mmCIF file of C-alpha atoms in Angstrom:
data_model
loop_
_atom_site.group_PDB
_atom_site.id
_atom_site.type_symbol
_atom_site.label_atom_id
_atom_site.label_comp_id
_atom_site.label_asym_id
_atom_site.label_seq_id
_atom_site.Cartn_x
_atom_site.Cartn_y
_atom_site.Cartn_z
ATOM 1 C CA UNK A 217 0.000 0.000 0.000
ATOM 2 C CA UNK A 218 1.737 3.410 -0.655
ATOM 3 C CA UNK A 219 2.252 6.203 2.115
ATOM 4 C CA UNK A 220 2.107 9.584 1.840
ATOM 5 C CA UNK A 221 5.097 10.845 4.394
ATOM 6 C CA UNK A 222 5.186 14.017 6.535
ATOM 7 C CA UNK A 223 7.192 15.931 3.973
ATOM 8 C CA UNK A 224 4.846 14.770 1.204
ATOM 9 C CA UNK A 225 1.939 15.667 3.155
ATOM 10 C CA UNK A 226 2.803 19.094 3.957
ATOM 11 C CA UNK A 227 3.381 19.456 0.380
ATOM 12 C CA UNK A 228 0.258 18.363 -0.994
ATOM 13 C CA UNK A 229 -1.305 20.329 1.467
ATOM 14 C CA UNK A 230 0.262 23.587 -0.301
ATOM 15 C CA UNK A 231 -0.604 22.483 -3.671
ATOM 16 C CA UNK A 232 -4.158 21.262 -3.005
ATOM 17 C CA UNK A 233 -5.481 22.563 0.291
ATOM 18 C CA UNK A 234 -8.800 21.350 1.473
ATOM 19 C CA UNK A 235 -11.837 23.658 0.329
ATOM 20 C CA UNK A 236 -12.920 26.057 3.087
ATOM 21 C CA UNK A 237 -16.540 26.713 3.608
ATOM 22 C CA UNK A 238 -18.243 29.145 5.594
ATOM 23 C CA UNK A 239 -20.430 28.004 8.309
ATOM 24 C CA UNK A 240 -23.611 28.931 6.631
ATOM 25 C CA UNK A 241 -23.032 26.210 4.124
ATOM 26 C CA UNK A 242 -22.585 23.177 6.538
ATOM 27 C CA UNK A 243 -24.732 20.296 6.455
ATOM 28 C CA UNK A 244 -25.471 17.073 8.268
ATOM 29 C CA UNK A 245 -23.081 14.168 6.456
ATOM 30 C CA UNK A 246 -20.169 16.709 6.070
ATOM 31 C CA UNK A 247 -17.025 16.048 7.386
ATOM 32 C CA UNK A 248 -14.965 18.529 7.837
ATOM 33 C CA UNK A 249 -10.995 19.243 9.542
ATOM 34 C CA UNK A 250 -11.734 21.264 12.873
ATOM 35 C CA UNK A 251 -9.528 21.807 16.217
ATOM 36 C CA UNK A 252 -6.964 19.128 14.610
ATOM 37 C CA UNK A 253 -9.793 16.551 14.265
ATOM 38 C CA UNK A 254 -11.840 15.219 11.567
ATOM 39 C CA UNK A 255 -15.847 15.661 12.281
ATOM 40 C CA UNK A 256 -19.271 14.309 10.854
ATOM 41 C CA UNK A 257 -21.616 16.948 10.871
ATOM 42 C CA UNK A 258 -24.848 15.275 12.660
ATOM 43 C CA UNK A 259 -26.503 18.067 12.993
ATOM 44 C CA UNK A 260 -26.622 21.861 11.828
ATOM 45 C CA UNK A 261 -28.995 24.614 12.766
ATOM 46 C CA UNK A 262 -28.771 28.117 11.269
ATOM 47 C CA UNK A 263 -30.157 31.378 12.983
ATOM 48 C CA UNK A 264 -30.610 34.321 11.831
ATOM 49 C CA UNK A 265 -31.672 36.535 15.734
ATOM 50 C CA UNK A 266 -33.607 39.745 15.098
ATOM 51 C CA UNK A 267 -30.140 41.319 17.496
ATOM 52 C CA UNK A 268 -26.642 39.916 16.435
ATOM 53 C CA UNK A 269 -25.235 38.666 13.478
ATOM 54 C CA UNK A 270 -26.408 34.851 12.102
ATOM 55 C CA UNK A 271 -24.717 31.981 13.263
ATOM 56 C CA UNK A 272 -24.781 28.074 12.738
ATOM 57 C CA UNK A 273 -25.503 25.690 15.881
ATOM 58 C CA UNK A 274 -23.490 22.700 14.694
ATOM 59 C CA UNK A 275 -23.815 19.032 16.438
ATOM 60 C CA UNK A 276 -20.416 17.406 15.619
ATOM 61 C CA UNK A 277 -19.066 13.835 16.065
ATOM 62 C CA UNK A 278 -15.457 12.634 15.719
ATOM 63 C CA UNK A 279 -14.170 9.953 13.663
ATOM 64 C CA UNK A 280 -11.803 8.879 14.994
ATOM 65 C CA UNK A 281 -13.194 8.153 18.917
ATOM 66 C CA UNK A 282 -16.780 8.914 18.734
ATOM 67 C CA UNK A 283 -16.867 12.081 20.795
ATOM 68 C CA UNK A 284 -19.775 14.218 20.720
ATOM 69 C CA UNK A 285 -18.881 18.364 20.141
ATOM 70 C CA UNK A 286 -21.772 21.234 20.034
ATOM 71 C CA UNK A 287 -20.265 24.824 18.281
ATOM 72 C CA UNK A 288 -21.700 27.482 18.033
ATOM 73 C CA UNK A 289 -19.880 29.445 14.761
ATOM 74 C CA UNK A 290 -20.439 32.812 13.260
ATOM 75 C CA UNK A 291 -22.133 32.314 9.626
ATOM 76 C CA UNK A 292 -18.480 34.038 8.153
ATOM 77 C CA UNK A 293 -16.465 31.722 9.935
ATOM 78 C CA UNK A 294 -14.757 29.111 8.094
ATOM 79 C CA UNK A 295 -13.925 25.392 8.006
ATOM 80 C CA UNK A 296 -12.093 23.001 6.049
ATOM 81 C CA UNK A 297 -14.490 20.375 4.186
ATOM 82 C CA UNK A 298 -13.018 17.165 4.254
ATOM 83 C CA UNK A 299 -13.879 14.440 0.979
ATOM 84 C CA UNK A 300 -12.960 10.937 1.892
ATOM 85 C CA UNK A 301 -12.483 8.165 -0.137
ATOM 86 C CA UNK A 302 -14.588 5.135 -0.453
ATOM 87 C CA UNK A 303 -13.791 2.322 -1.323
ATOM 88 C CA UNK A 304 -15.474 -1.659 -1.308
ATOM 89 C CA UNK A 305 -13.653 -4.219 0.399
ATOM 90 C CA UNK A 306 -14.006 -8.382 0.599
ATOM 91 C CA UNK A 307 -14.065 -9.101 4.492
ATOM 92 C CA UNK A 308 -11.735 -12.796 4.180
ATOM 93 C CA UNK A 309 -11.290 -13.678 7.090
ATOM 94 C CA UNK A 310 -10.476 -13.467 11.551
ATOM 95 C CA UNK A 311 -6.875 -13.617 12.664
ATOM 96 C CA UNK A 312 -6.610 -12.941 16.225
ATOM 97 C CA UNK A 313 -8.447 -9.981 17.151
ATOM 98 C CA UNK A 314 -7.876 -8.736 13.674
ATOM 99 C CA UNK A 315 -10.353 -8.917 11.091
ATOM 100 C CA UNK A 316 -8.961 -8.986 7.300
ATOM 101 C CA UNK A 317 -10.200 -7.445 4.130
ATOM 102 C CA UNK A 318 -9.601 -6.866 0.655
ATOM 103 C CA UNK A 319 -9.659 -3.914 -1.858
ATOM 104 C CA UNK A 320 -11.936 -5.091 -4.395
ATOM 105 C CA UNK A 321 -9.981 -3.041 -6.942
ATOM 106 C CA UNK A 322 -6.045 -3.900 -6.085
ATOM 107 C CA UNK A 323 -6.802 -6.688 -4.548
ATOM 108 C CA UNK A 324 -4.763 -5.119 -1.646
ATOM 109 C CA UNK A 325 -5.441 -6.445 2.132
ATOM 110 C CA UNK A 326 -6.027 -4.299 5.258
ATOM 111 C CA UNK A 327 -6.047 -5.308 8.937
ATOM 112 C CA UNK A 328 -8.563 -4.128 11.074
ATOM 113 C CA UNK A 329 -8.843 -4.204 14.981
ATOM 114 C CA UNK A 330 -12.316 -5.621 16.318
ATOM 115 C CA UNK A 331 -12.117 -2.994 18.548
ATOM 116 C CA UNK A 332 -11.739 -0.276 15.936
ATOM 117 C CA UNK A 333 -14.981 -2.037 13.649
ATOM 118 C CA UNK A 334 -17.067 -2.764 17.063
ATOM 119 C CA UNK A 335 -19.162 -5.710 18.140
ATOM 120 C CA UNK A 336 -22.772 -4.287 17.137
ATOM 121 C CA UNK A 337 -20.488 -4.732 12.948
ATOM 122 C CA UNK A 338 -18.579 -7.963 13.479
ATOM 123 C CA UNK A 339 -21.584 -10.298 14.514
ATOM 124 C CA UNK A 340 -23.113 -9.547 11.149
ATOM 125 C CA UNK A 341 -20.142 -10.389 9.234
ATOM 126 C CA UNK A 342 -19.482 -13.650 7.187
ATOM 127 C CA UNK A 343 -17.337 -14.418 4.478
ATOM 128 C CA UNK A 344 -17.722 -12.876 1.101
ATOM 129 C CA UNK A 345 -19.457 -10.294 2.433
ATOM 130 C CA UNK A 346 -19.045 -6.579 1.060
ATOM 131 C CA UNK A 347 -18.558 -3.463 3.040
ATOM 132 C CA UNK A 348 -17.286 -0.039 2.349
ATOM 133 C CA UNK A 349 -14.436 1.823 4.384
ATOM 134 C CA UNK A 350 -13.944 5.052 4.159
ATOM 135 C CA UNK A 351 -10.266 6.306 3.950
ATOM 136 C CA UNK A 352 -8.716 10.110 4.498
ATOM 137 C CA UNK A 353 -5.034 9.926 3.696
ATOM 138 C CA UNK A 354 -5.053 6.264 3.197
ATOM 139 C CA UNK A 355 -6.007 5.949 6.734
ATOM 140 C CA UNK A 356 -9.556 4.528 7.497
ATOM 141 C CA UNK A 357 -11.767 5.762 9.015
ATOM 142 C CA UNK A 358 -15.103 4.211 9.633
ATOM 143 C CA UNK A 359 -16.943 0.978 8.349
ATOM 144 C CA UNK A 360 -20.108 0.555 6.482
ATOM 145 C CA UNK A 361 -22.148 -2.723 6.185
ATOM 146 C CA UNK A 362 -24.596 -3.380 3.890
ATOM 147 C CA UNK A 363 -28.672 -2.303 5.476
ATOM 148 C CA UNK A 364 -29.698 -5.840 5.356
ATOM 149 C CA UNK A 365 -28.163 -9.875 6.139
ATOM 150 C CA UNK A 366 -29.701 -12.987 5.779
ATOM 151 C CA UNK A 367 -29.464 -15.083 8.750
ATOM 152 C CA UNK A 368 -30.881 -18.501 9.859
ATOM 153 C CA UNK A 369 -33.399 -19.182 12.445
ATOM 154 C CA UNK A 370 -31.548 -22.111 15.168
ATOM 155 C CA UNK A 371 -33.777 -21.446 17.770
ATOM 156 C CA UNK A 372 -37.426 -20.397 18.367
ATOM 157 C CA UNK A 373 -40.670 -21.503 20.610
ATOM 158 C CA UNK A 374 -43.021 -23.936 18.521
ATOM 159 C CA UNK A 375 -44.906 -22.243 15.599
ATOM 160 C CA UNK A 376 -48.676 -22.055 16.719
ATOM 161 C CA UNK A 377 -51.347 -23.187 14.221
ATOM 162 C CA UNK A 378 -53.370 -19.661 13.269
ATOM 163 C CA UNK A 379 -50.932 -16.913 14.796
ATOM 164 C CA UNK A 380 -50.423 -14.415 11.792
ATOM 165 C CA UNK A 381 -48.094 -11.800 11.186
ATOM 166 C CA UNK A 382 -50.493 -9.484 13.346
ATOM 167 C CA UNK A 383 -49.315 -11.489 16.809
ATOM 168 C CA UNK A 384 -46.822 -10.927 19.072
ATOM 169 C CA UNK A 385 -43.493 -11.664 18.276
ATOM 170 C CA UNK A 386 -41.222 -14.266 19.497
ATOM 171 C CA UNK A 387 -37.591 -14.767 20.384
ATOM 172 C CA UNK A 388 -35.255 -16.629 18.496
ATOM 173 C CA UNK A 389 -31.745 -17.311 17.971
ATOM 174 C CA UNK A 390 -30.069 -16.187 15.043
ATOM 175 C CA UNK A 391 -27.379 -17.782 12.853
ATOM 176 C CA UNK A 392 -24.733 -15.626 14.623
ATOM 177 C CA UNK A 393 -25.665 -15.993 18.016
ATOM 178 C CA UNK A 394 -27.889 -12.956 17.940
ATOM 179 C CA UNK A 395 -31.472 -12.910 19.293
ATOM 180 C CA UNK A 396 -34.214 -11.093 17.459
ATOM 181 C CA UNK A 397 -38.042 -10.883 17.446
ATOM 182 C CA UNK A 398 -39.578 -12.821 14.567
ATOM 183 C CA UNK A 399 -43.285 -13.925 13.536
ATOM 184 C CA UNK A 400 -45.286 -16.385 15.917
ATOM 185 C CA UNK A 401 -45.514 -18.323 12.661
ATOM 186 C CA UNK A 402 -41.937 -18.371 11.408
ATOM 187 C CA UNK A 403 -39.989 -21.716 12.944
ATOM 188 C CA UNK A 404 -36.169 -22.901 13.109
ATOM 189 C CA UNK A 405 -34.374 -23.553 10.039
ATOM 190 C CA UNK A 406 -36.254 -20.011 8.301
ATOM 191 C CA UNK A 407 -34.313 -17.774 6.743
ATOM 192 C CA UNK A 408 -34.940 -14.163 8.003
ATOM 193 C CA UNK A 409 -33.668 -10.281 6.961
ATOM 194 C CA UNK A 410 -32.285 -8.408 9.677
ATOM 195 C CA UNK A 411 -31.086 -5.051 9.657
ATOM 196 C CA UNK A 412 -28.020 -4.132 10.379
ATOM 197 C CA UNK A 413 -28.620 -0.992 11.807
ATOM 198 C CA UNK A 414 -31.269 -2.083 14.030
ATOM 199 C CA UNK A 415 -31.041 -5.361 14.764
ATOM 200 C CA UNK A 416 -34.680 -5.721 13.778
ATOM 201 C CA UNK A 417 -36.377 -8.643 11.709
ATOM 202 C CA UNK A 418 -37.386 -7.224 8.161
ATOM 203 C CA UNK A 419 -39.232 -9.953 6.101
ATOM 204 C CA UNK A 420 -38.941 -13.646 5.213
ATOM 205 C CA UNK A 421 -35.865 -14.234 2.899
ATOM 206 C CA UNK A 422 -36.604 -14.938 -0.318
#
């Protein structure tokens, strides 16, 4: 994989600086290059007060640890928007406590701490699945999954004759050792869509 090194940062810096914005144009899904850090916008709230000059009431959430930041910034302040790359990777395979993927492109592998992608990711991944990372100078920085996985049903309570969709739901165990609420009428062996952001049971697999 190449590296960019100090001097060739500082460099490229010069020659292609990041595009400032001013804080009237910041949105939520921006990420932007503030107090040293790199930021996801989350939230942005612009006010225009009948007294004062306008300002933007920005909800901001690092990268690279998760920390939460509220600012408060005049609407002719400025900020450095930050584009990051993204790119689809293969996830191979475990080694240790380091998970493995693939560029899809190069065919180049990455290592990736389970600590770094989280529990609430790894317990939906499987082999061959596809994910996106998101890089800023060839450094990643977070970890999409796809919305939805296909799991098995390996254990549920009896299926009751006439319960429809309509009933309560029931627990089950999941192919990965998850549990999730599915149909009264749905038994072990099913396979069900889960989301990945919720956890939640979608619909019957086709």
């Amino acid at each position: 994989m190449k590296t960019i090194n100090a001097k060739q940062t500082s460099l490229f810096d010069k020659l292609y600086p990041m595009p400032k914005i001013n804080a009237n144009q910041i949105k939520p899904g921006m990420v932007l290059e503030y107090q040293k850090g790199l930021w996801s916008v989350v939230k942005s709230h612009h006010v225009k007060p009948g007294k004062g000059g306008a300002f933007a009431q920005v909800e901001l959430k690092n990268l690279i640890n998760g920390t939460k930041l509220n600012e408060r910034l005049r609407s002719e302040d400025t900020v450095e928007r930050v584009t990051l790359e993204q790119k689809d990777h293969l996830y191979l395979y475990t080694e240790g406590d380091m998970l493995v993927f693939m560029d899809q492109e190069n065919y180049e592998q990455i290592s990736l701490h389970e600590d770094w992608v989280g529990e609430d990711q790894i317990q939906y991944l499987h082999d061959g699945m596809v994910v996106t990372l998101e890089f800023h100078d060839e450094r990643p920085i977070s970890i999409t999954l796809p919305d939805t996985v296909i799991l098995e049903v390996m254990e549920t309570e009896p299926t009751i004759k006439g319960q429809t969709a309509s009933s309560s739901y029931k627990p089950a165990k999941a192919s990965n050792g998850m549990r999730v609420m599915i149909p009264p009428f749905m038994g072990v062996g099913e396979r069900i869509v889960v989301s990945t952001e919720t956890g939640e049971y979608m619909k019957r697999a086709d």
